[in-house]
Amino acid sequence: MTLQPIVLDANILIRAVLGNKVRSLLLTFNKTVEFFVPDVCLEDAEKYLPIIFEKRAIQTDLPLIVLSKLKPLLQIVDESFYQEYAEEAKQRLKKRDLDDWPVIATALTLNSAI
């Protein structure tokens, strides 16, 4: 059986750590969906989760522990995987946040949903 690819961004990873709904969806659908994450999105989540938890006066190493438990459900891809579609992705994002281009490029590479 071929798994359906879906590309996740840093915000979704952060929501998977902060709440139950996204984490539950990842756990529920990991047998039928392959979750791809550009490497920079994982790096952003790892960077911002401790900051968010610190602002909430919650133990700051906890989010990284939760994220590490979710990593086996994710296919982390580096720039060499999605680089071919970098320019097209940037063109599609001209009037939006250009920092999101790796997500678009990964989706274009996989011909998948975001």
Short mmCIF file of N, CA, C and O in Angstrom, two decimals:
data_model
loop_
_atom_site.label_atom_id
_atom_site.label_comp_id
_atom_site.label_asym_id
_atom_site.label_seq_id
_atom_site.Cartn_x
_atom_site.Cartn_y
_atom_site.Cartn_z
N MET A 1 0.83 -1.17 0.00
CA MET A 1 0.00 0.00 0.00
C MET A 1 0.88 1.24 0.00
O MET A 1 1.82 1.36 0.78
N THR A 2 0.60 2.19 -0.87
CA THR A 2 1.33 3.45 -0.93
C THR A 2 0.70 4.43 0.05
O THR A 2 -0.52 4.62 0.04
N LEU A 3 1.54 5.03 0.85
CA LEU A 3 1.05 6.02 1.81
C LEU A 3 0.84 7.36 1.12
O LEU A 3 1.60 7.74 0.23
N GLN A 4 -0.18 8.08 1.52
CA GLN A 4 -0.47 9.41 1.00
C GLN A 4 0.50 10.40 1.63
O GLN A 4 0.58 10.49 2.84
N PRO A 5 1.26 11.17 0.82
CA PRO A 5 2.17 12.15 1.42
C PRO A 5 1.47 13.46 1.76
O PRO A 5 0.61 13.94 1.01
N ILE A 6 1.83 14.02 2.90
CA ILE A 6 1.37 15.35 3.31
C ILE A 6 2.58 16.07 3.89
O ILE A 6 3.36 15.48 4.64
N VAL A 7 2.72 17.34 3.53
CA VAL A 7 3.84 18.14 4.02
C VAL A 7 3.38 19.00 5.19
O VAL A 7 2.34 19.66 5.12
N LEU A 8 4.15 18.96 6.26
CA LEU A 8 3.85 19.73 7.47
C LEU A 8 4.86 20.86 7.63
O LEU A 8 6.04 20.69 7.31
N ASP A 9 4.40 21.98 8.17
CA ASP A 9 5.33 23.08 8.43
C ASP A 9 5.60 23.20 9.93
O ASP A 9 5.07 22.41 10.73
N ALA A 10 6.41 24.16 10.31
CA ALA A 10 6.80 24.33 11.71
C ALA A 10 5.60 24.60 12.61
O ALA A 10 5.53 24.10 13.74
N ASN A 11 4.64 25.38 12.12
CA ASN A 11 3.46 25.69 12.94
C ASN A 11 2.68 24.44 13.31
O ASN A 11 2.18 24.32 14.43
N ILE A 12 2.58 23.51 12.38
CA ILE A 12 1.87 22.26 12.67
C ILE A 12 2.64 21.43 13.69
O ILE A 12 2.05 20.85 14.60
N LEU A 13 3.95 21.40 13.57
CA LEU A 13 4.76 20.67 14.56
C LEU A 13 4.60 21.29 15.94
O LEU A 13 4.46 20.57 16.93
N ILE A 14 4.60 22.60 16.00
CA ILE A 14 4.41 23.29 17.27
C ILE A 14 3.04 22.97 17.85
O ILE A 14 2.91 22.67 19.04
N ARG A 15 2.03 22.98 17.02
CA ARG A 15 0.67 22.64 17.49
C ARG A 15 0.58 21.18 17.95
O ARG A 15 -0.16 20.87 18.87
N ALA A 16 1.36 20.30 17.31
CA ALA A 16 1.36 18.90 17.73
C ALA A 16 1.94 18.75 19.13
O ALA A 16 1.53 17.86 19.88
N VAL A 17 2.86 19.62 19.48
CA VAL A 17 3.45 19.57 20.82
C VAL A 17 2.56 20.29 21.84
O VAL A 17 2.37 19.80 22.95
N LEU A 18 2.01 21.43 21.47
CA LEU A 18 1.23 22.23 22.41
C LEU A 18 -0.16 21.69 22.70
O LEU A 18 -0.68 21.90 23.79
N GLY A 19 -0.75 21.02 21.73
CA GLY A 19 -2.13 20.58 21.92
C GLY A 19 -2.29 19.10 21.66
O GLY A 19 -1.34 18.38 21.39
N ASN A 20 -3.53 18.66 21.74
CA ASN A 20 -3.82 17.24 21.56
C ASN A 20 -4.33 16.88 20.17
O ASN A 20 -4.10 15.78 19.70
N LYS A 21 -5.02 17.81 19.51
CA LYS A 21 -5.70 17.48 18.26
C LYS A 21 -4.71 17.09 17.15
O LYS A 21 -4.85 16.04 16.53
N VAL A 22 -3.71 17.92 16.90
CA VAL A 22 -2.76 17.63 15.83
C VAL A 22 -1.95 16.38 16.17
O VAL A 22 -1.75 15.51 15.32
N ARG A 23 -1.52 16.28 17.42
CA ARG A 23 -0.77 15.09 17.83
C ARG A 23 -1.61 13.83 17.64
O ARG A 23 -1.15 12.82 17.13
N SER A 24 -2.88 13.91 17.98
CA SER A 24 -3.80 12.78 17.80
C SER A 24 -3.95 12.42 16.32
O SER A 24 -3.97 11.24 15.97
N LEU A 25 -4.03 13.43 15.46
CA LEU A 25 -4.14 13.17 14.02
C LEU A 25 -2.88 12.48 13.49
O LEU A 25 -2.97 11.55 12.69
N LEU A 26 -1.72 12.94 13.93
CA LEU A 26 -0.47 12.30 13.51
C LEU A 26 -0.43 10.84 13.94
O LEU A 26 -0.06 9.96 13.16
N LEU A 27 -0.82 10.59 15.17
CA LEU A 27 -0.80 9.22 15.69
C LEU A 27 -1.85 8.34 15.01
O LEU A 27 -1.60 7.17 14.74
N THR A 28 -3.00 8.91 14.72
CA THR A 28 -4.09 8.14 14.12
C THR A 28 -3.81 7.79 12.66
O THR A 28 -4.08 6.66 12.23
N PHE A 29 -3.27 8.72 11.91
CA PHE A 29 -3.15 8.53 10.47
C PHE A 29 -1.76 8.13 9.98
O PHE A 29 -1.55 8.01 8.78
N ASN A 30 -0.82 7.87 10.87
CA ASN A 30 0.54 7.57 10.42
C ASN A 30 0.64 6.25 9.67
O ASN A 30 1.65 6.00 9.02
N LYS A 31 -0.37 5.42 9.71
CA LYS A 31 -0.36 4.16 8.95
C LYS A 31 -0.82 4.35 7.51
O LYS A 31 -0.54 3.52 6.64
N THR A 32 -1.51 5.46 7.23
CA THR A 32 -2.03 5.70 5.89
C THR A 32 -1.48 6.96 5.24
O THR A 32 -1.66 7.17 4.04
N VAL A 33 -0.83 7.80 6.05
CA VAL A 33 -0.28 9.06 5.57
C VAL A 33 1.20 9.11 5.92
O VAL A 33 1.59 8.74 7.02
N GLU A 34 2.00 9.58 4.98
CA GLU A 34 3.42 9.79 5.24
C GLU A 34 3.63 11.30 5.43
O GLU A 34 3.36 12.08 4.51
N PHE A 35 4.06 11.68 6.62
CA PHE A 35 4.21 13.09 6.97
C PHE A 35 5.64 13.55 6.67
O PHE A 35 6.58 13.10 7.31
N PHE A 36 5.76 14.47 5.72
CA PHE A 36 7.06 15.02 5.34
C PHE A 36 7.24 16.39 5.96
O PHE A 36 6.29 17.18 6.01
N VAL A 37 8.45 16.67 6.43
CA VAL A 37 8.77 17.95 7.06
C VAL A 37 10.12 18.43 6.51
O VAL A 37 11.12 17.73 6.66
N PRO A 38 10.14 19.61 5.89
CA PRO A 38 11.44 20.16 5.50
C PRO A 38 12.31 20.38 6.74
O PRO A 38 11.80 20.78 7.80
N ASP A 39 13.58 20.13 6.61
CA ASP A 39 14.50 20.25 7.73
C ASP A 39 14.44 21.60 8.43
O ASP A 39 14.48 21.66 9.67
N VAL A 40 14.26 22.67 7.67
CA VAL A 40 14.21 24.00 8.28
C VAL A 40 12.97 24.18 9.16
O VAL A 40 13.01 24.93 10.13
N CYS A 41 11.91 23.47 8.84
CA CYS A 41 10.69 23.55 9.66
C CYS A 41 10.90 22.86 11.00
O CYS A 41 10.46 23.36 12.04
N LEU A 42 11.59 21.73 10.98
CA LEU A 42 11.91 21.05 12.23
C LEU A 42 12.82 21.95 13.07
O LEU A 42 12.61 22.09 14.28
N GLU A 43 13.82 22.56 12.44
CA GLU A 43 14.72 23.46 13.16
C GLU A 43 13.96 24.63 13.78
O GLU A 43 14.23 25.01 14.92
N ASP A 44 13.00 25.19 13.04
CA ASP A 44 12.19 26.29 13.59
C ASP A 44 11.38 25.84 14.78
O ASP A 44 11.29 26.54 15.80
N ALA A 45 10.76 24.67 14.68
CA ALA A 45 9.98 24.16 15.81
C ALA A 45 10.87 23.95 17.03
O ALA A 45 10.50 24.32 18.15
N GLU A 46 12.04 23.38 16.81
CA GLU A 46 12.97 23.15 17.92
C GLU A 46 13.47 24.47 18.52
O GLU A 46 13.74 24.54 19.72
N LYS A 47 13.55 25.49 17.70
CA LYS A 47 13.99 26.80 18.19
C LYS A 47 12.90 27.51 19.00
O LYS A 47 13.17 28.06 20.06
N TYR A 48 11.67 27.50 18.48
CA TYR A 48 10.61 28.31 19.08
C TYR A 48 9.84 27.62 20.20
O TYR A 48 9.30 28.31 21.07
N LEU A 49 9.78 26.30 20.23
CA LEU A 49 9.04 25.63 21.30
C LEU A 49 9.56 25.98 22.70
O LEU A 49 8.76 26.32 23.58
N PRO A 50 10.86 25.92 22.96
CA PRO A 50 11.32 26.30 24.30
C PRO A 50 10.98 27.76 24.66
O PRO A 50 10.66 28.05 25.80
N ILE A 51 11.02 28.65 23.67
CA ILE A 51 10.67 30.05 23.92
C ILE A 51 9.21 30.17 24.32
O ILE A 51 8.87 30.89 25.27
N ILE A 52 8.36 29.46 23.61
CA ILE A 52 6.92 29.48 23.92
C ILE A 52 6.68 28.94 25.33
O ILE A 52 5.93 29.52 26.11
N PHE A 53 7.33 27.83 25.66
CA PHE A 53 7.14 27.24 26.98
C PHE A 53 7.71 28.13 28.08
O PHE A 53 7.14 28.22 29.16
N GLU A 54 8.82 28.80 27.80
CA GLU A 54 9.39 29.70 28.79
C GLU A 54 8.43 30.85 29.09
O GLU A 54 8.24 31.24 30.24
N LYS A 55 7.80 31.39 28.06
CA LYS A 55 6.83 32.48 28.24
C LYS A 55 5.64 32.02 29.07
O LYS A 55 5.01 32.81 29.76
N ARG A 56 5.33 30.74 29.00
CA ARG A 56 4.20 30.18 29.76
C ARG A 56 4.64 29.64 31.11
O ARG A 56 3.86 29.00 31.80
N ALA A 57 5.91 29.85 31.43
CA ALA A 57 6.49 29.38 32.70
C ALA A 57 6.34 27.87 32.87
O ALA A 57 6.01 27.38 33.95
N ILE A 58 6.58 27.16 31.77
CA ILE A 58 6.54 25.70 31.78
C ILE A 58 7.94 25.20 31.49
O ILE A 58 8.70 25.82 30.74
N GLN A 59 8.29 24.07 32.06
CA GLN A 59 9.61 23.47 31.87
C GLN A 59 9.99 23.48 30.39
O GLN A 59 9.30 22.90 29.55
N THR A 60 11.11 24.12 30.04
CA THR A 60 11.44 24.35 28.63
C THR A 60 12.01 23.15 27.89
O THR A 60 12.03 23.15 26.67
N ASP A 61 12.46 22.12 28.59
CA ASP A 61 12.96 20.94 27.87
C ASP A 61 11.81 19.98 27.50
O ASP A 61 11.96 19.14 26.63
N LEU A 62 10.66 20.16 28.11
CA LEU A 62 9.51 19.30 27.86
C LEU A 62 9.06 19.29 26.39
O LEU A 62 8.83 18.22 25.83
N PRO A 63 8.96 20.45 25.70
CA PRO A 63 8.49 20.40 24.31
C PRO A 63 9.42 19.62 23.40
O PRO A 63 8.97 18.94 22.48
N LEU A 64 10.71 19.70 23.65
CA LEU A 64 11.66 18.98 22.80
C LEU A 64 11.57 17.48 23.05
O LEU A 64 11.79 16.68 22.13
N ILE A 65 11.22 17.09 24.25
CA ILE A 65 11.01 15.67 24.55
C ILE A 65 9.79 15.17 23.79
O ILE A 65 9.83 14.11 23.15
N VAL A 66 8.70 15.94 23.82
CA VAL A 66 7.48 15.56 23.10
C VAL A 66 7.76 15.51 21.60
O VAL A 66 7.38 14.55 20.92
N LEU A 67 8.45 16.52 21.08
CA LEU A 67 8.78 16.54 19.66
C LEU A 67 9.64 15.34 19.27
O LEU A 67 9.42 14.73 18.22
N SER A 68 10.57 14.97 20.11
CA SER A 68 11.42 13.82 19.80
C SER A 68 10.61 12.52 19.74
O SER A 68 10.94 11.62 18.97
N LYS A 69 9.54 12.44 20.52
CA LYS A 69 8.67 11.25 20.48
C LYS A 69 7.84 11.22 19.19
O LYS A 69 7.42 10.15 18.75
N LEU A 70 7.61 12.39 18.59
CA LEU A 70 6.86 12.45 17.33
C LEU A 70 7.73 12.24 16.11
O LEU A 70 7.23 11.87 15.05
N LYS A 71 9.03 12.46 16.21
CA LYS A 71 9.93 12.37 15.07
C LYS A 71 9.85 11.04 14.31
O LYS A 71 9.95 11.05 13.08
N PRO A 72 9.65 9.90 14.97
CA PRO A 72 9.55 8.65 14.19
C PRO A 72 8.36 8.63 13.22
O PRO A 72 8.35 7.83 12.29
N LEU A 73 7.39 9.51 13.43
CA LEU A 73 6.24 9.58 12.54
C LEU A 73 6.50 10.48 11.33
O LEU A 73 5.66 10.56 10.43
N LEU A 74 7.64 11.17 11.33
CA LEU A 74 7.92 12.18 10.33
C LEU A 74 9.06 11.77 9.40
O LEU A 74 10.01 11.12 9.83
N GLN A 75 8.95 12.18 8.16
CA GLN A 75 10.03 12.04 7.19
C GLN A 75 10.67 13.42 7.07
O GLN A 75 10.10 14.31 6.45
N ILE A 76 11.82 13.60 7.70
CA ILE A 76 12.52 14.88 7.65
C ILE A 76 13.35 14.91 6.37
O ILE A 76 14.15 14.00 6.14
N VAL A 77 13.14 15.93 5.55
CA VAL A 77 13.86 16.02 4.27
C VAL A 77 14.74 17.25 4.26
O VAL A 77 14.36 18.31 4.74
N ASP A 78 15.94 17.09 3.72
CA ASP A 78 16.85 18.24 3.64
C ASP A 78 16.70 18.94 2.30
O ASP A 78 16.00 18.47 1.40
N GLU A 79 17.36 20.07 2.19
CA GLU A 79 17.17 20.94 1.03
C GLU A 79 17.48 20.26 -0.30
O GLU A 79 16.87 20.56 -1.32
N SER A 80 18.40 19.31 -0.30
CA SER A 80 18.71 18.62 -1.54
C SER A 80 17.50 17.86 -2.10
O SER A 80 17.39 17.66 -3.30
N PHE A 81 16.58 17.48 -1.23
CA PHE A 81 15.37 16.77 -1.64
C PHE A 81 14.41 17.69 -2.40
O PHE A 81 13.83 17.31 -3.41
N TYR A 82 14.25 18.93 -1.93
CA TYR A 82 13.24 19.83 -2.49
C TYR A 82 13.82 20.99 -3.30
O TYR A 82 13.09 21.80 -3.86
N GLN A 83 15.14 21.07 -3.41
CA GLN A 83 15.80 22.20 -4.07
C GLN A 83 15.36 22.41 -5.52
O GLN A 83 15.27 23.53 -5.99
N GLU A 84 15.06 21.34 -6.22
CA GLU A 84 14.67 21.45 -7.63
C GLU A 84 13.48 22.39 -7.84
O GLU A 84 13.36 23.04 -8.88
N TYR A 85 12.60 22.48 -6.85
CA TYR A 85 11.40 23.30 -6.97
C TYR A 85 11.50 24.61 -6.18
O TYR A 85 10.50 25.29 -5.97
N ALA A 86 12.70 25.00 -5.79
CA ALA A 86 12.89 26.21 -4.98
C ALA A 86 12.36 27.46 -5.69
O ALA A 86 11.59 28.24 -5.11
N GLU A 87 12.76 27.67 -6.91
CA GLU A 87 12.36 28.88 -7.64
C GLU A 87 10.84 28.92 -7.88
O GLU A 87 10.21 29.96 -7.72
N GLU A 88 10.29 27.79 -8.27
CA GLU A 88 8.83 27.75 -8.49
C GLU A 88 8.09 28.03 -7.20
O GLU A 88 7.10 28.77 -7.18
N ALA A 89 8.56 27.46 -6.10
CA ALA A 89 7.93 27.69 -4.80
C ALA A 89 8.00 29.16 -4.41
O ALA A 89 7.01 29.74 -3.95
N LYS A 90 9.14 29.77 -4.63
CA LYS A 90 9.31 31.20 -4.30
C LYS A 90 8.40 32.06 -5.17
O LYS A 90 7.83 33.06 -4.68
N GLN A 91 8.26 31.70 -6.42
CA GLN A 91 7.37 32.45 -7.31
C GLN A 91 5.92 32.37 -6.82
O GLN A 91 5.18 33.35 -6.87
N ARG A 92 5.52 31.21 -6.36
CA ARG A 92 4.15 31.03 -5.86
C ARG A 92 3.90 31.81 -4.58
O ARG A 92 2.76 32.13 -4.26
N LEU A 93 4.96 32.13 -3.86
CA LEU A 93 4.84 32.84 -2.59
C LEU A 93 5.20 34.31 -2.68
O LEU A 93 5.36 34.97 -1.66
N LYS A 94 5.29 34.85 -3.86
CA LYS A 94 5.74 36.23 -4.06
C LYS A 94 5.11 37.22 -3.09
O LYS A 94 5.78 38.06 -2.54
N LYS A 95 3.83 37.13 -2.90
CA LYS A 95 3.12 38.11 -2.06
C LYS A 95 2.83 37.57 -0.66
O LYS A 95 2.01 38.12 0.06
N ARG A 96 3.51 36.52 -0.30
CA ARG A 96 3.31 35.91 1.02
C ARG A 96 4.65 35.79 1.71
O ARG A 96 5.62 36.42 1.34
N ASP A 97 4.71 34.92 2.69
CA ASP A 97 5.93 34.72 3.46
C ASP A 97 6.91 33.85 2.69
O ASP A 97 6.75 32.63 2.62
N LEU A 98 7.95 34.45 2.14
CA LEU A 98 8.93 33.71 1.34
C LEU A 98 9.68 32.65 2.16
O LEU A 98 10.24 31.73 1.59
N ASP A 99 9.68 32.79 3.48
CA ASP A 99 10.35 31.80 4.31
C ASP A 99 9.66 30.43 4.25
O ASP A 99 10.26 29.43 4.65
N ASP A 100 8.46 30.39 3.73
CA ASP A 100 7.72 29.13 3.62
C ASP A 100 8.04 28.34 2.35
O ASP A 100 7.47 27.28 2.12
N TRP A 101 8.96 28.84 1.55
CA TRP A 101 9.22 28.18 0.27
C TRP A 101 9.62 26.71 0.41
O TRP A 101 9.24 25.90 -0.44
N PRO A 102 10.36 26.28 1.46
CA PRO A 102 10.70 24.85 1.54
C PRO A 102 9.47 23.94 1.66
O PRO A 102 9.47 22.82 1.14
N VAL A 103 8.43 24.44 2.30
CA VAL A 103 7.19 23.65 2.43
C VAL A 103 6.55 23.47 1.06
O VAL A 103 6.18 22.35 0.67
N ILE A 104 6.46 24.56 0.31
CA ILE A 104 5.86 24.51 -1.03
C ILE A 104 6.72 23.64 -1.95
O ILE A 104 6.21 22.81 -2.70
N ALA A 105 8.03 23.83 -1.90
CA ALA A 105 8.93 23.05 -2.76
C ALA A 105 8.85 21.56 -2.45
O ALA A 105 8.87 20.73 -3.36
N THR A 106 8.73 21.21 -1.17
CA THR A 106 8.59 19.80 -0.80
C THR A 106 7.28 19.23 -1.34
O THR A 106 7.25 18.13 -1.89
N ALA A 107 6.21 20.00 -1.20
CA ALA A 107 4.90 19.55 -1.72
C ALA A 107 4.96 19.39 -3.24
O ALA A 107 4.40 18.42 -3.78
N LEU A 108 5.63 20.30 -3.92
CA LEU A 108 5.75 20.18 -5.38
C LEU A 108 6.59 18.95 -5.75
O LEU A 108 6.27 18.23 -6.70
N THR A 109 7.64 18.69 -5.00
CA THR A 109 8.47 17.52 -5.24
C THR A 109 7.67 16.23 -5.12
O THR A 109 7.80 15.31 -5.92
N LEU A 110 6.80 16.20 -4.12
CA LEU A 110 6.02 15.00 -3.83
C LEU A 110 4.67 14.98 -4.54
O LEU A 110 3.95 13.97 -4.46
N ASN A 111 4.30 16.12 -5.17
CA ASN A 111 2.97 16.26 -5.72
C ASN A 111 1.93 15.93 -4.65
O ASN A 111 1.04 15.09 -4.83
N SER A 112 2.08 16.62 -3.51
CA SER A 112 1.25 16.29 -2.36
C SER A 112 0.54 17.50 -1.78
O SER A 112 0.79 18.64 -2.17
N ALA A 113 -0.29 17.22 -0.82
CA ALA A 113 -1.00 18.26 -0.08
C ALA A 113 -0.10 18.83 1.01
O ALA A 113 0.89 18.23 1.40
N ILE A 114 -0.50 20.01 1.47
CA ILE A 114 0.21 20.68 2.57
C ILE A 114 -0.72 20.73 3.76
O ILE A 114 -1.86 21.01 3.67
#
